[in-house]
Coordinates of C-alpha atoms in Angstrom, one line a residue:
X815 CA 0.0 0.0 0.0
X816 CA 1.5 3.1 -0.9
X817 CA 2.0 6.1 1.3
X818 CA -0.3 8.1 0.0
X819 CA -3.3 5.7 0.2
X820 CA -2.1 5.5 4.0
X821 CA -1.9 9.2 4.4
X822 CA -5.5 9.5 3.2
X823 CA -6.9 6.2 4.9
X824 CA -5.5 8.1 8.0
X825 CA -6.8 11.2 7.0
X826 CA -10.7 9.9 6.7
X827 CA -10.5 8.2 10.0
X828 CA -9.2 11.3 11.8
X829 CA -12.5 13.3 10.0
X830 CA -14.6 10.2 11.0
X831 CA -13.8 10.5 14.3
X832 CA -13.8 14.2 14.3
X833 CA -17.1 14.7 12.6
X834 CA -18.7 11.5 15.7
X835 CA -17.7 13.8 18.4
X836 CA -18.6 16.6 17.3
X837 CA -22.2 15.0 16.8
X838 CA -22.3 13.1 20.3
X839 CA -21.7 16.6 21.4
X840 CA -24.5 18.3 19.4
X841 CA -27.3 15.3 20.0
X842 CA -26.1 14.4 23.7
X843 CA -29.4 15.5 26.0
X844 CA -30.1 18.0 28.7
X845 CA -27.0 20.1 27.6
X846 CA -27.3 23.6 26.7
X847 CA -26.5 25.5 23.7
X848 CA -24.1 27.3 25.0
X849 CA -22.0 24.1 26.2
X850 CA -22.4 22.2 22.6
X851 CA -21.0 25.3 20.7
X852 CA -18.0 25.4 23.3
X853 CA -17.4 21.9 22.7
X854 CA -17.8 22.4 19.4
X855 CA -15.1 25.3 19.1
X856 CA -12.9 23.0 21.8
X857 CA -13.1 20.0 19.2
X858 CA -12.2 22.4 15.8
X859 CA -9.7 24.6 17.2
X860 CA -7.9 21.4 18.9
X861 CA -9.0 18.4 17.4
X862 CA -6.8 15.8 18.9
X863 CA -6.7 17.4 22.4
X864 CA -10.1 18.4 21.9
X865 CA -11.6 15.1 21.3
X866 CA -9.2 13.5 23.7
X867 CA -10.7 16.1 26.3
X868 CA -14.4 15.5 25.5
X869 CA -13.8 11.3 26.6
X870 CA -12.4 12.3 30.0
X871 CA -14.6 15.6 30.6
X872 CA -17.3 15.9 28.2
X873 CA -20.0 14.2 29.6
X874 CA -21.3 13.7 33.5
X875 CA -21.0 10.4 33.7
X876 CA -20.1 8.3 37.0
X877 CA -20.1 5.0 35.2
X878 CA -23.3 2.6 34.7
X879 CA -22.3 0.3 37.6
X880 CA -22.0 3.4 40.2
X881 CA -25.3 5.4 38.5
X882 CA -27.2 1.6 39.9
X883 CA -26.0 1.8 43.2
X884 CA -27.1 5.6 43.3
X885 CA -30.2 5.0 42.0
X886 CA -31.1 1.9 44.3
X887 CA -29.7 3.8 47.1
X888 CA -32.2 6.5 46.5
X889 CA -34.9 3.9 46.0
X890 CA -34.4 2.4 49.6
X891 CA -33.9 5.7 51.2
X892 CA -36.8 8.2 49.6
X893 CA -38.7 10.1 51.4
X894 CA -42.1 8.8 52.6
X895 CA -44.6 8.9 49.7
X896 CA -47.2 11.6 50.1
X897 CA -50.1 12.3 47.4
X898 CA -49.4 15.3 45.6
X899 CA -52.2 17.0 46.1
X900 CA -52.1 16.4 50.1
X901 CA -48.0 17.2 49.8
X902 CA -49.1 20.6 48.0
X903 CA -51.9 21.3 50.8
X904 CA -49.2 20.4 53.8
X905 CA -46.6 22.4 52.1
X906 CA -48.9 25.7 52.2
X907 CA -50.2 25.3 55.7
X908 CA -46.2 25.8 56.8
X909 CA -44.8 28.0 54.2
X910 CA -48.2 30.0 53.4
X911 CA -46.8 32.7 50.7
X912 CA -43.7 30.5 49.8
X913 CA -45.0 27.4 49.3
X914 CA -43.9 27.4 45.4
X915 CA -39.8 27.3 46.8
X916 CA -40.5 24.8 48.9
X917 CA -43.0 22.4 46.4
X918 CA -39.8 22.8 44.2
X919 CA -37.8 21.2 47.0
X920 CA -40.2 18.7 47.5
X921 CA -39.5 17.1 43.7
X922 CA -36.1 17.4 44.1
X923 CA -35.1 15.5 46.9
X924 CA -38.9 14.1 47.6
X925 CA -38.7 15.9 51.6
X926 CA -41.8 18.1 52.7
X927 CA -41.0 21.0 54.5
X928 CA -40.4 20.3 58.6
X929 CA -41.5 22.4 61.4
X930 CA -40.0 22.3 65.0
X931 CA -36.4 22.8 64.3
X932 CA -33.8 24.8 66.0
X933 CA -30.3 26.6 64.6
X934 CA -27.3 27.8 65.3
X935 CA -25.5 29.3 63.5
X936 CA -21.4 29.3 63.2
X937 CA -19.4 31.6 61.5
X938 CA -16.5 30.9 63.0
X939 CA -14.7 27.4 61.7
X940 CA -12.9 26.4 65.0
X941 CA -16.8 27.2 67.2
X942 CA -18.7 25.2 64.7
X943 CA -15.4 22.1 65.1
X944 CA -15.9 22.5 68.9
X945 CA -19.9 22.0 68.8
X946 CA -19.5 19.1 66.6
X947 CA -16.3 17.4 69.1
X948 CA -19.4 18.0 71.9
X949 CA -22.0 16.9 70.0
X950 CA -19.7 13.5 69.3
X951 CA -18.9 12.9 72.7
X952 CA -22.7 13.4 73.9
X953 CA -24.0 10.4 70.7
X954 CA -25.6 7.9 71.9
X955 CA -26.3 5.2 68.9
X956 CA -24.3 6.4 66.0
X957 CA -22.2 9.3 64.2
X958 CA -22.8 9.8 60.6
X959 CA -20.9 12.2 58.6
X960 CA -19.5 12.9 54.9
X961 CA -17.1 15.7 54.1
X962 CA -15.4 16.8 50.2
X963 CA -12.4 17.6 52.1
X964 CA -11.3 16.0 55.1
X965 CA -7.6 17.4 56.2
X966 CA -5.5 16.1 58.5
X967 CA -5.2 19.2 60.2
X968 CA -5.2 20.2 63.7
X969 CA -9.5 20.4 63.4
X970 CA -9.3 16.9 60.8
X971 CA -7.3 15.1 63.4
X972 CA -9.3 16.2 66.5
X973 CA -12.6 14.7 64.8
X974 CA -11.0 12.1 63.4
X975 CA -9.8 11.4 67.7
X976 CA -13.9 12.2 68.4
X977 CA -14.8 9.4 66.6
X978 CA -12.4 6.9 67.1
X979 CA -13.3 7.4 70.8
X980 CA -17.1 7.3 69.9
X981 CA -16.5 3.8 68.3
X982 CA -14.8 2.5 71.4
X983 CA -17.9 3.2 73.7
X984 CA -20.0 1.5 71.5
X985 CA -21.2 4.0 69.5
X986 CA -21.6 3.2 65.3
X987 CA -19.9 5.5 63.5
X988 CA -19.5 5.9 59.8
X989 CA -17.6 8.6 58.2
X990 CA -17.4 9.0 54.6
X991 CA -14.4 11.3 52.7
X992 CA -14.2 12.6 49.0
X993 CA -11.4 10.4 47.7
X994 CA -10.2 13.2 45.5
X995 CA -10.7 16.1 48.1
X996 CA -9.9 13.9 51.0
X997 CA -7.0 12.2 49.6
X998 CA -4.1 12.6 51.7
X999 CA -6.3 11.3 55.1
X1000 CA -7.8 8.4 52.9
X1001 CA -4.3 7.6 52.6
X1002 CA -2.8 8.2 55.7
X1003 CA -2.7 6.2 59.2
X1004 CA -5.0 8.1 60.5
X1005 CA -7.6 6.3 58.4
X1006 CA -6.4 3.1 59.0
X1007 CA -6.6 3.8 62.4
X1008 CA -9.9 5.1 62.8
X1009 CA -10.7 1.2 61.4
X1010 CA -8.9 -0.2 63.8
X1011 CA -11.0 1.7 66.2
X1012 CA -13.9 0.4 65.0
X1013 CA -14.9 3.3 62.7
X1014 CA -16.5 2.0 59.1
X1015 CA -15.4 4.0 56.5
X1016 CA -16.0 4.8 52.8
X1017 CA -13.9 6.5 50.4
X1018 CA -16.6 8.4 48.4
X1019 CA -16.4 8.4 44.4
X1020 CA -12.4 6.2 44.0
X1021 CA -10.3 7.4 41.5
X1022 CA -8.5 4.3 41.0
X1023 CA -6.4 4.1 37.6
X1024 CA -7.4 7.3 35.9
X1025 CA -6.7 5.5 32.7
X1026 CA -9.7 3.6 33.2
X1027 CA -12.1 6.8 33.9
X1028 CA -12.8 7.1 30.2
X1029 CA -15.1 3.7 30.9
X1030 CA -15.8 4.0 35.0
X1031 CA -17.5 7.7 34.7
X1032 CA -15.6 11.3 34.8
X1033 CA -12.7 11.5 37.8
X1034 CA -14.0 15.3 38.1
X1035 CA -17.7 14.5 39.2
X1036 CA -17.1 14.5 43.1
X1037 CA -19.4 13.9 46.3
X1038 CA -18.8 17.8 47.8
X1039 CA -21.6 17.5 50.1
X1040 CA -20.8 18.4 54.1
X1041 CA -23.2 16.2 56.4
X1042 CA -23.3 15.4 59.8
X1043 CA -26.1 13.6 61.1
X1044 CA -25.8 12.4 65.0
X1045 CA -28.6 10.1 66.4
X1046 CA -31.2 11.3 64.2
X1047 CA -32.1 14.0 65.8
X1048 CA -28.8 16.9 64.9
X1049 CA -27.8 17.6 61.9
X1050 CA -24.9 20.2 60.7
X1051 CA -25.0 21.9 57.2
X1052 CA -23.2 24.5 55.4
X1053 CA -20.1 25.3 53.6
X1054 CA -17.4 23.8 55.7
X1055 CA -14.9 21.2 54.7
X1056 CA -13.5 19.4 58.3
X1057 CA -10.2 21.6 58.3
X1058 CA -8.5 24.8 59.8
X1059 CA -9.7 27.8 58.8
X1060 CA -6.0 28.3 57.6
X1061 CA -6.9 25.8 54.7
X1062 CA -2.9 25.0 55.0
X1063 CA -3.1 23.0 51.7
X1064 CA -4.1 26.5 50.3
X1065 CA -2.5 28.8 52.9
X1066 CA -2.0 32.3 50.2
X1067 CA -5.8 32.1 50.3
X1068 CA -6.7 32.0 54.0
X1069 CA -8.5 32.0 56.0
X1070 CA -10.8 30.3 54.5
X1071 CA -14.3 32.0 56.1
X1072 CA -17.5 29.6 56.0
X1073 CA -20.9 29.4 57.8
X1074 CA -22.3 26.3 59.2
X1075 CA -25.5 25.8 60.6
X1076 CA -26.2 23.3 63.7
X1077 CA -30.0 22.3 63.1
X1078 CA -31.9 19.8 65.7
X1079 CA -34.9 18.6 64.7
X1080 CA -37.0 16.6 62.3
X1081 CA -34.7 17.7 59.7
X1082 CA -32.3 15.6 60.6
X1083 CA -34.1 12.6 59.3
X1084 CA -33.3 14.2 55.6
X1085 CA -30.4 14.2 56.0
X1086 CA -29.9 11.3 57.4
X1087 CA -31.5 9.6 54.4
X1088 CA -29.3 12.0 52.1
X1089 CA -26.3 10.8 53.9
X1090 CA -27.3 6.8 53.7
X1091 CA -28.3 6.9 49.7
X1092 CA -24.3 8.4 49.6
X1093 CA -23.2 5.3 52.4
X1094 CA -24.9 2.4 50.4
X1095 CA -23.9 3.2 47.3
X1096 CA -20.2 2.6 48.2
X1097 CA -20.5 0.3 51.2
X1098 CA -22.7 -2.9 51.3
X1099 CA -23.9 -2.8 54.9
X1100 CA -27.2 -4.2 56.5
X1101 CA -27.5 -1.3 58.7
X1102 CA -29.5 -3.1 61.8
X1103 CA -28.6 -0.2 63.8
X1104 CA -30.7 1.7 62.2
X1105 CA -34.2 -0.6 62.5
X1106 CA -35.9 1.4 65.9
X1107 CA -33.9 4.3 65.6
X1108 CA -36.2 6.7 63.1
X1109 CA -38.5 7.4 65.7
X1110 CA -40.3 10.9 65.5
X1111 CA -38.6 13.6 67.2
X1112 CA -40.1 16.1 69.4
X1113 CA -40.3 20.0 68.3
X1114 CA -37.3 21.6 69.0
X1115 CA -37.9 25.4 67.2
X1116 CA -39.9 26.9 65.2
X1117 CA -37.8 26.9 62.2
X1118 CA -39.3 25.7 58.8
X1119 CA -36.8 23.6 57.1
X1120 CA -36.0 21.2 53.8
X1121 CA -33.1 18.9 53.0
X1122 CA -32.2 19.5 49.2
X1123 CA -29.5 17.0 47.6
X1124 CA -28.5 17.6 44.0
X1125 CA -25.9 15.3 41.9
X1126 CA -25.7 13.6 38.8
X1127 CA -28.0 10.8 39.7
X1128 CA -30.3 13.5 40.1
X1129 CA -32.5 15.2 37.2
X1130 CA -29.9 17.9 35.8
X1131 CA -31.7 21.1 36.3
X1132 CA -32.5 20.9 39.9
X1133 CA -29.7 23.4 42.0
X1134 CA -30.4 25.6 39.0
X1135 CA -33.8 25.5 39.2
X1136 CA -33.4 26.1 43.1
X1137 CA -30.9 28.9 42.8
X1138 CA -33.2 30.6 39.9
X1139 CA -36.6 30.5 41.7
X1140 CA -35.2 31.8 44.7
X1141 CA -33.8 34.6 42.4
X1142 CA -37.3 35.2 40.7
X1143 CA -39.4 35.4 43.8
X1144 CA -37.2 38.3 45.4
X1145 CA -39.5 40.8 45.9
X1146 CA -37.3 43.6 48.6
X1147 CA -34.2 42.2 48.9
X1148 CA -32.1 39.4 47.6
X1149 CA -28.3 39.1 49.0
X1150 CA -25.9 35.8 47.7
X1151 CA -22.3 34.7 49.2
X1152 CA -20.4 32.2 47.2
X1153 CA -16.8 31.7 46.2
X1154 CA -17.2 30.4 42.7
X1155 CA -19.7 32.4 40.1
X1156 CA -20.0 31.4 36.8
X1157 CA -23.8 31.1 36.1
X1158 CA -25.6 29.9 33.4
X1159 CA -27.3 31.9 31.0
X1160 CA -30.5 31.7 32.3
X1161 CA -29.6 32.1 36.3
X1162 CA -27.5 35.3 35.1
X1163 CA -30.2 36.6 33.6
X1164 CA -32.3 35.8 36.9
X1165 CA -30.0 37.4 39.2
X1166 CA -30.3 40.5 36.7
X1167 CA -33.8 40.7 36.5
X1168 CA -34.0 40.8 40.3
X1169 CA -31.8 44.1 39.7
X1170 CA -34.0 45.6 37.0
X1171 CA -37.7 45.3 39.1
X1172 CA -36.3 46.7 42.0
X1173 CA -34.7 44.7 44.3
X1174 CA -32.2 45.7 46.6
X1175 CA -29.6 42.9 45.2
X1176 CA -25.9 42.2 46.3
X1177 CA -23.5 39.4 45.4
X1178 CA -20.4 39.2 47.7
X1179 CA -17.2 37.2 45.9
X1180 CA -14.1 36.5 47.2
X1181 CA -11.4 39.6 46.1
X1182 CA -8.7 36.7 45.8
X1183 CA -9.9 33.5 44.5
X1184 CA -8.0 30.2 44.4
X1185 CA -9.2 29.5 41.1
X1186 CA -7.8 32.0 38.7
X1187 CA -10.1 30.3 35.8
X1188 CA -13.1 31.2 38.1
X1189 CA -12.1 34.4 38.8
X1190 CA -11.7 35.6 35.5
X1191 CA -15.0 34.0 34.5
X1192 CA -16.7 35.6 37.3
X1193 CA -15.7 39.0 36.5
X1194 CA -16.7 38.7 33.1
X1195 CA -20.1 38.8 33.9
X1196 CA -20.0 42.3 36.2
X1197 CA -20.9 44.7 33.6
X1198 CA -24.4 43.2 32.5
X1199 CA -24.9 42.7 36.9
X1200 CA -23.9 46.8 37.2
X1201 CA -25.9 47.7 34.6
X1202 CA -29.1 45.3 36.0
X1203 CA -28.3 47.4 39.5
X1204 CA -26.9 44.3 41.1
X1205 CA -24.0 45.8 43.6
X1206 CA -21.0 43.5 43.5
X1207 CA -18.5 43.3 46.2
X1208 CA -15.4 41.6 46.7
X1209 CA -14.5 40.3 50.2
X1210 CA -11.0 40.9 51.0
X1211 CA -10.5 39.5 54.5
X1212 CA -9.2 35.5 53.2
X1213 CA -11.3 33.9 50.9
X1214 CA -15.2 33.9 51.4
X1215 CA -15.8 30.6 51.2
X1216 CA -19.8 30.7 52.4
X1217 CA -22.3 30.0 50.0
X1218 CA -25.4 31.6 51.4
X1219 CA -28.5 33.4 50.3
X1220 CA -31.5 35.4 52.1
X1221 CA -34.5 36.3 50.8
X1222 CA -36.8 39.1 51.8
X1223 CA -35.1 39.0 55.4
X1224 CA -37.6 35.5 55.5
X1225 CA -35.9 32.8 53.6
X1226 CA -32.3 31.3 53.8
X1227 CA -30.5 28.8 51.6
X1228 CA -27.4 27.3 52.9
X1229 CA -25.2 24.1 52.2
X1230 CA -22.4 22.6 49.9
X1231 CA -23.5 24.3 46.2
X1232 CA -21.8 27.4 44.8
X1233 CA -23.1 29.1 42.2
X1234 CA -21.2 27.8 39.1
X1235 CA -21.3 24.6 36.5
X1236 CA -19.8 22.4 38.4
X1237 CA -22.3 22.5 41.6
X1238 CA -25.1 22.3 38.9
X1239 CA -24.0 19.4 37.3
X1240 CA -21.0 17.2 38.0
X1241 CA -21.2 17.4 42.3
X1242 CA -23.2 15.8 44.6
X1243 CA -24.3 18.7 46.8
X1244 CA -26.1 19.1 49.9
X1245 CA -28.1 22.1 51.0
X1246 CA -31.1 23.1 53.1
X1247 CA -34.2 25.8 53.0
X1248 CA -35.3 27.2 55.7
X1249 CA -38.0 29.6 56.6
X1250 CA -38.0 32.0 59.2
X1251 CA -37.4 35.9 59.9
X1252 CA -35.2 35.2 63.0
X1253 CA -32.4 32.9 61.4
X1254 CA -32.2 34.9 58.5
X1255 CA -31.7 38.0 59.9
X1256 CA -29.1 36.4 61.6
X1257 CA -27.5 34.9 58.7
X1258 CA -28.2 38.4 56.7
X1259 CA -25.8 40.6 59.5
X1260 CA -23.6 37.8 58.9
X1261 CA -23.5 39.0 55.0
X1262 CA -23.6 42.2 56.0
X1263 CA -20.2 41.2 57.9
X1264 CA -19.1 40.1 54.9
X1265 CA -19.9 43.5 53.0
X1266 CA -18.3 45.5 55.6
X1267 CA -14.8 44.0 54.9
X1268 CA -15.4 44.1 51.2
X1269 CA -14.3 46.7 48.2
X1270 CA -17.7 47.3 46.1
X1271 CA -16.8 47.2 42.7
X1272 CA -17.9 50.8 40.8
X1273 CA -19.4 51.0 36.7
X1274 CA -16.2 52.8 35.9
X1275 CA -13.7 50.7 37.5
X1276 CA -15.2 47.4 35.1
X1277 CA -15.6 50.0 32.1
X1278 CA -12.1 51.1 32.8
X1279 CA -10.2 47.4 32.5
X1280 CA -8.1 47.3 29.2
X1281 CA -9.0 45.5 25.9
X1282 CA -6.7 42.7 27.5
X1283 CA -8.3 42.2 30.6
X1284 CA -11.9 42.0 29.0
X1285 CA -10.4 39.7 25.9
X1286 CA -9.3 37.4 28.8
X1287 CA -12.3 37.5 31.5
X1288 CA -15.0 36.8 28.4
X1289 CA -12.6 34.0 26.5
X1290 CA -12.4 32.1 30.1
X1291 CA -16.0 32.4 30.4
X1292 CA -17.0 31.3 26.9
X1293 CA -15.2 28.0 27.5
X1294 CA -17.4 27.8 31.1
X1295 CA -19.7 24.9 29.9
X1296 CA -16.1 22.9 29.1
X1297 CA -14.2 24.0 32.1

């Protein structure tokens, strides 16, 4: 065979191939425009890295055999079937004029709305690692708890000493890490002692050989959810990882500031049952401790709150959905934390419509962020906010790390989920709703906190960055959907 036929035989095959990913890309569902035109671009502009790039990041896939377990996890552990029409009619009587937020929590996660819970709320990282050491040493039948990043850190190693302790009185503990985020404890001593002690463990989402992800699922799409859950009955939520606020593993970027709530009450139960679809889809346990111990517990507050888990197991839209009608039912005031803001189209343009009718809206970012890709993407998108009367600011006190948002001084959202692509699609997340005027305004002078250590970002300061700056911020954020 001459060289020539080779050359074009080779040639064909390469367009072949070319021209099949480009059209996975184009027919692959619940993807939007926007993220088959990058991968489009991605696949012309670098073919061979391009189409290389789209088989280990181009689709959210966890790999058939893990997508089961999720799925019968989540079968075993649902929430209790309700009728719709009685679910709708219980969900009003305790949310009255935002009962639409929380009926779209309800098809989420399949949790109505619980009444009787208490909060606290932590904005300091040690306070909220001291409450959890107490609230360890005080459980009585088990410890359940699942963090993306798990350090082995003056706060990692003190919980990781809580719970071997708690295993030794007789107390069943399971404690679940990231294996990506948690990766030097999962494969430290301190993990194999905490199984000597007694403590059963899962390594959430193994990498393994990440020559084999191509076929297993993505080695990107990562359980980032923080859940505590201590005899059924208190439950800890919020952005936290189990660390030092001096993040040492990042230490340019610290302190790393969070919030964390402490809720006791029925809540708990969610996620509880958040927690064990996580557990059994790793770990094949029988769970007999758990037979007598869902009992009903008594009212503790008079909080209103709902357990909301997101992941790729889950339909696609739903944290967007959550963030976005949130957004559209601000009707005074509408103020968001998060580290990490790269929207898409359709939540920008919610967040700016808030600005246009008249809401008094603010998004706090972190000055200094450890991702310079999500930086620059972020601050691509402040002129349109600006000009939609959103007020921007940029925290400068460590990196703000707290993904929060308050509605109307009425209704809070707090948990795992920042506001960017990743959250929405490729992480299992954890967050939870919560109605009532008290705890927000808490949480809101905690923003306000936040705002009073910031630099608000002026119109001409954004219409003043150089043709450079601006070519850079919009070319990281059209490649968003990839990245």
């Amino acid at each position: 065979m001459s060289s020539s036929v080779v050359t074009v035989s080779l040639l064909t095959l390469y367009i072949a191939l070319q021209v099949g990913f480009i059209l996975r890309a184009l027919l692959r569902p619940y993807r939007e425009p926007s993220a088959r035109v990058a991968w489009v671009l991605v696949m012309l502009a670098l073919p061979a890295v391009g189409m290389l790039a789209y088989v280990l990041f181009g689709e959210t896939n966890i790999g058939r055999r893990r997508v089961a377990r999720y799925r019968e996890a989540a079968r075993l552990f649902k929430a209790p079937q309700v009728d719709p029409v009685d679910a709708r009619r219980r969900i009003a009587a305790v949310a009255s004029d935002h009962a639409y937020l929380f009926n779209l929590g309800h098809s989420v996660s399949g949790f109505l709305p619980t009444t009787g819970n208490a909060a606290r709320v932590f904005s300091d990282s040690n306070a909220s690692i001291a409450s959890l050491l107490d609230d360890i040493a005080a459980a009585e039948r088990y410890v359940h708890l699942v963090f993306y990043i798990w350090l082995d850190d003056n706060n990692g190693l003190k919980v990781v000493e809580a719970l071997k302790a708690a295993a030794r009185r007789g107390v069943v503990v399971r404690a679940m890490a990231d294996d990506l985020g948690s990766r030097r404890l999962v494969r430290s001593r301190h993990w194999t002692d905490m199984q000597a002690a007694g403590v059963r463990l899962a390594a959430a989402l193994p990498i393994g050989n990440p020559l084999l992800h191509p076929i297993r699922g993505r080695v990107d799409l990562r359980n980032h959810r923080k859940i505590v859950v201590i005899d059924d009955r208190i439950t800890y939520c919020g952005s936290q990882n189990c660390a030092d606020p001096e993040f040492r593993v990042k230490p340019r970027y610290a302190p790393w500031i969070d919030v964390m709530l402490r809720l006791e009450g029925p809540v708990a139960g969610q996620n509880q049952r958040l927690f064990l679809q996580d557990w059994v889809s790793h770990v094949d346990d029988g769970l007999e401790d758990l037979d007598a111990s869902a009992a009903e517990q008594p009212s503790k507050g008079s909080i209103v709150a709902q357990a909301i888990g997101t992941g790729p197991t889950v339909r696609n839209s739903a944290m967007p959905e959550v963030f976005e009608t949130l957004m559209h039912g601000a009707r005074e005031e509408l103020v968001i934390t998060t580290p990490y803001y790269v929207p898409s189209d359709s939540m920008q343009s919610a967040l700016c419509g808030a600005g246009h009718r008249g809401v008094r809206t603010s998004l706090v970012l972190p000055a200094k962020n450890d991702s310079w890709i999500v930086g620059a993407a972020s601050r691509s998108y402040y002129l349109e906010l600006l000009q939609s009367n959103v007020r921007i600011f940029e925290y400068e006190g460590g990196l703000l790390h707290a993904k929060s948002l308050t509605l109307d001084r009425e209704i809070a959202l707090i948990g795992s989920a920042n506001l960017d692509r990743r959250s929405f699609e490729l992480n299992y997340e954890n967050n939870v709703l919560l109605k009532d005027r008290a705890l927000t305004g808490e949480l809101r002078d905690l923003q306000d906190g936040y705002i009073s250590r910031s630099r608000e970002i002026t119109m001409k300061e954004v219409t003043d960055w150089g043709p450079a700056k601006r070519l850079w911020n919009n070319s990281v954020a059209m490649m968003g959907p990839v990245l």
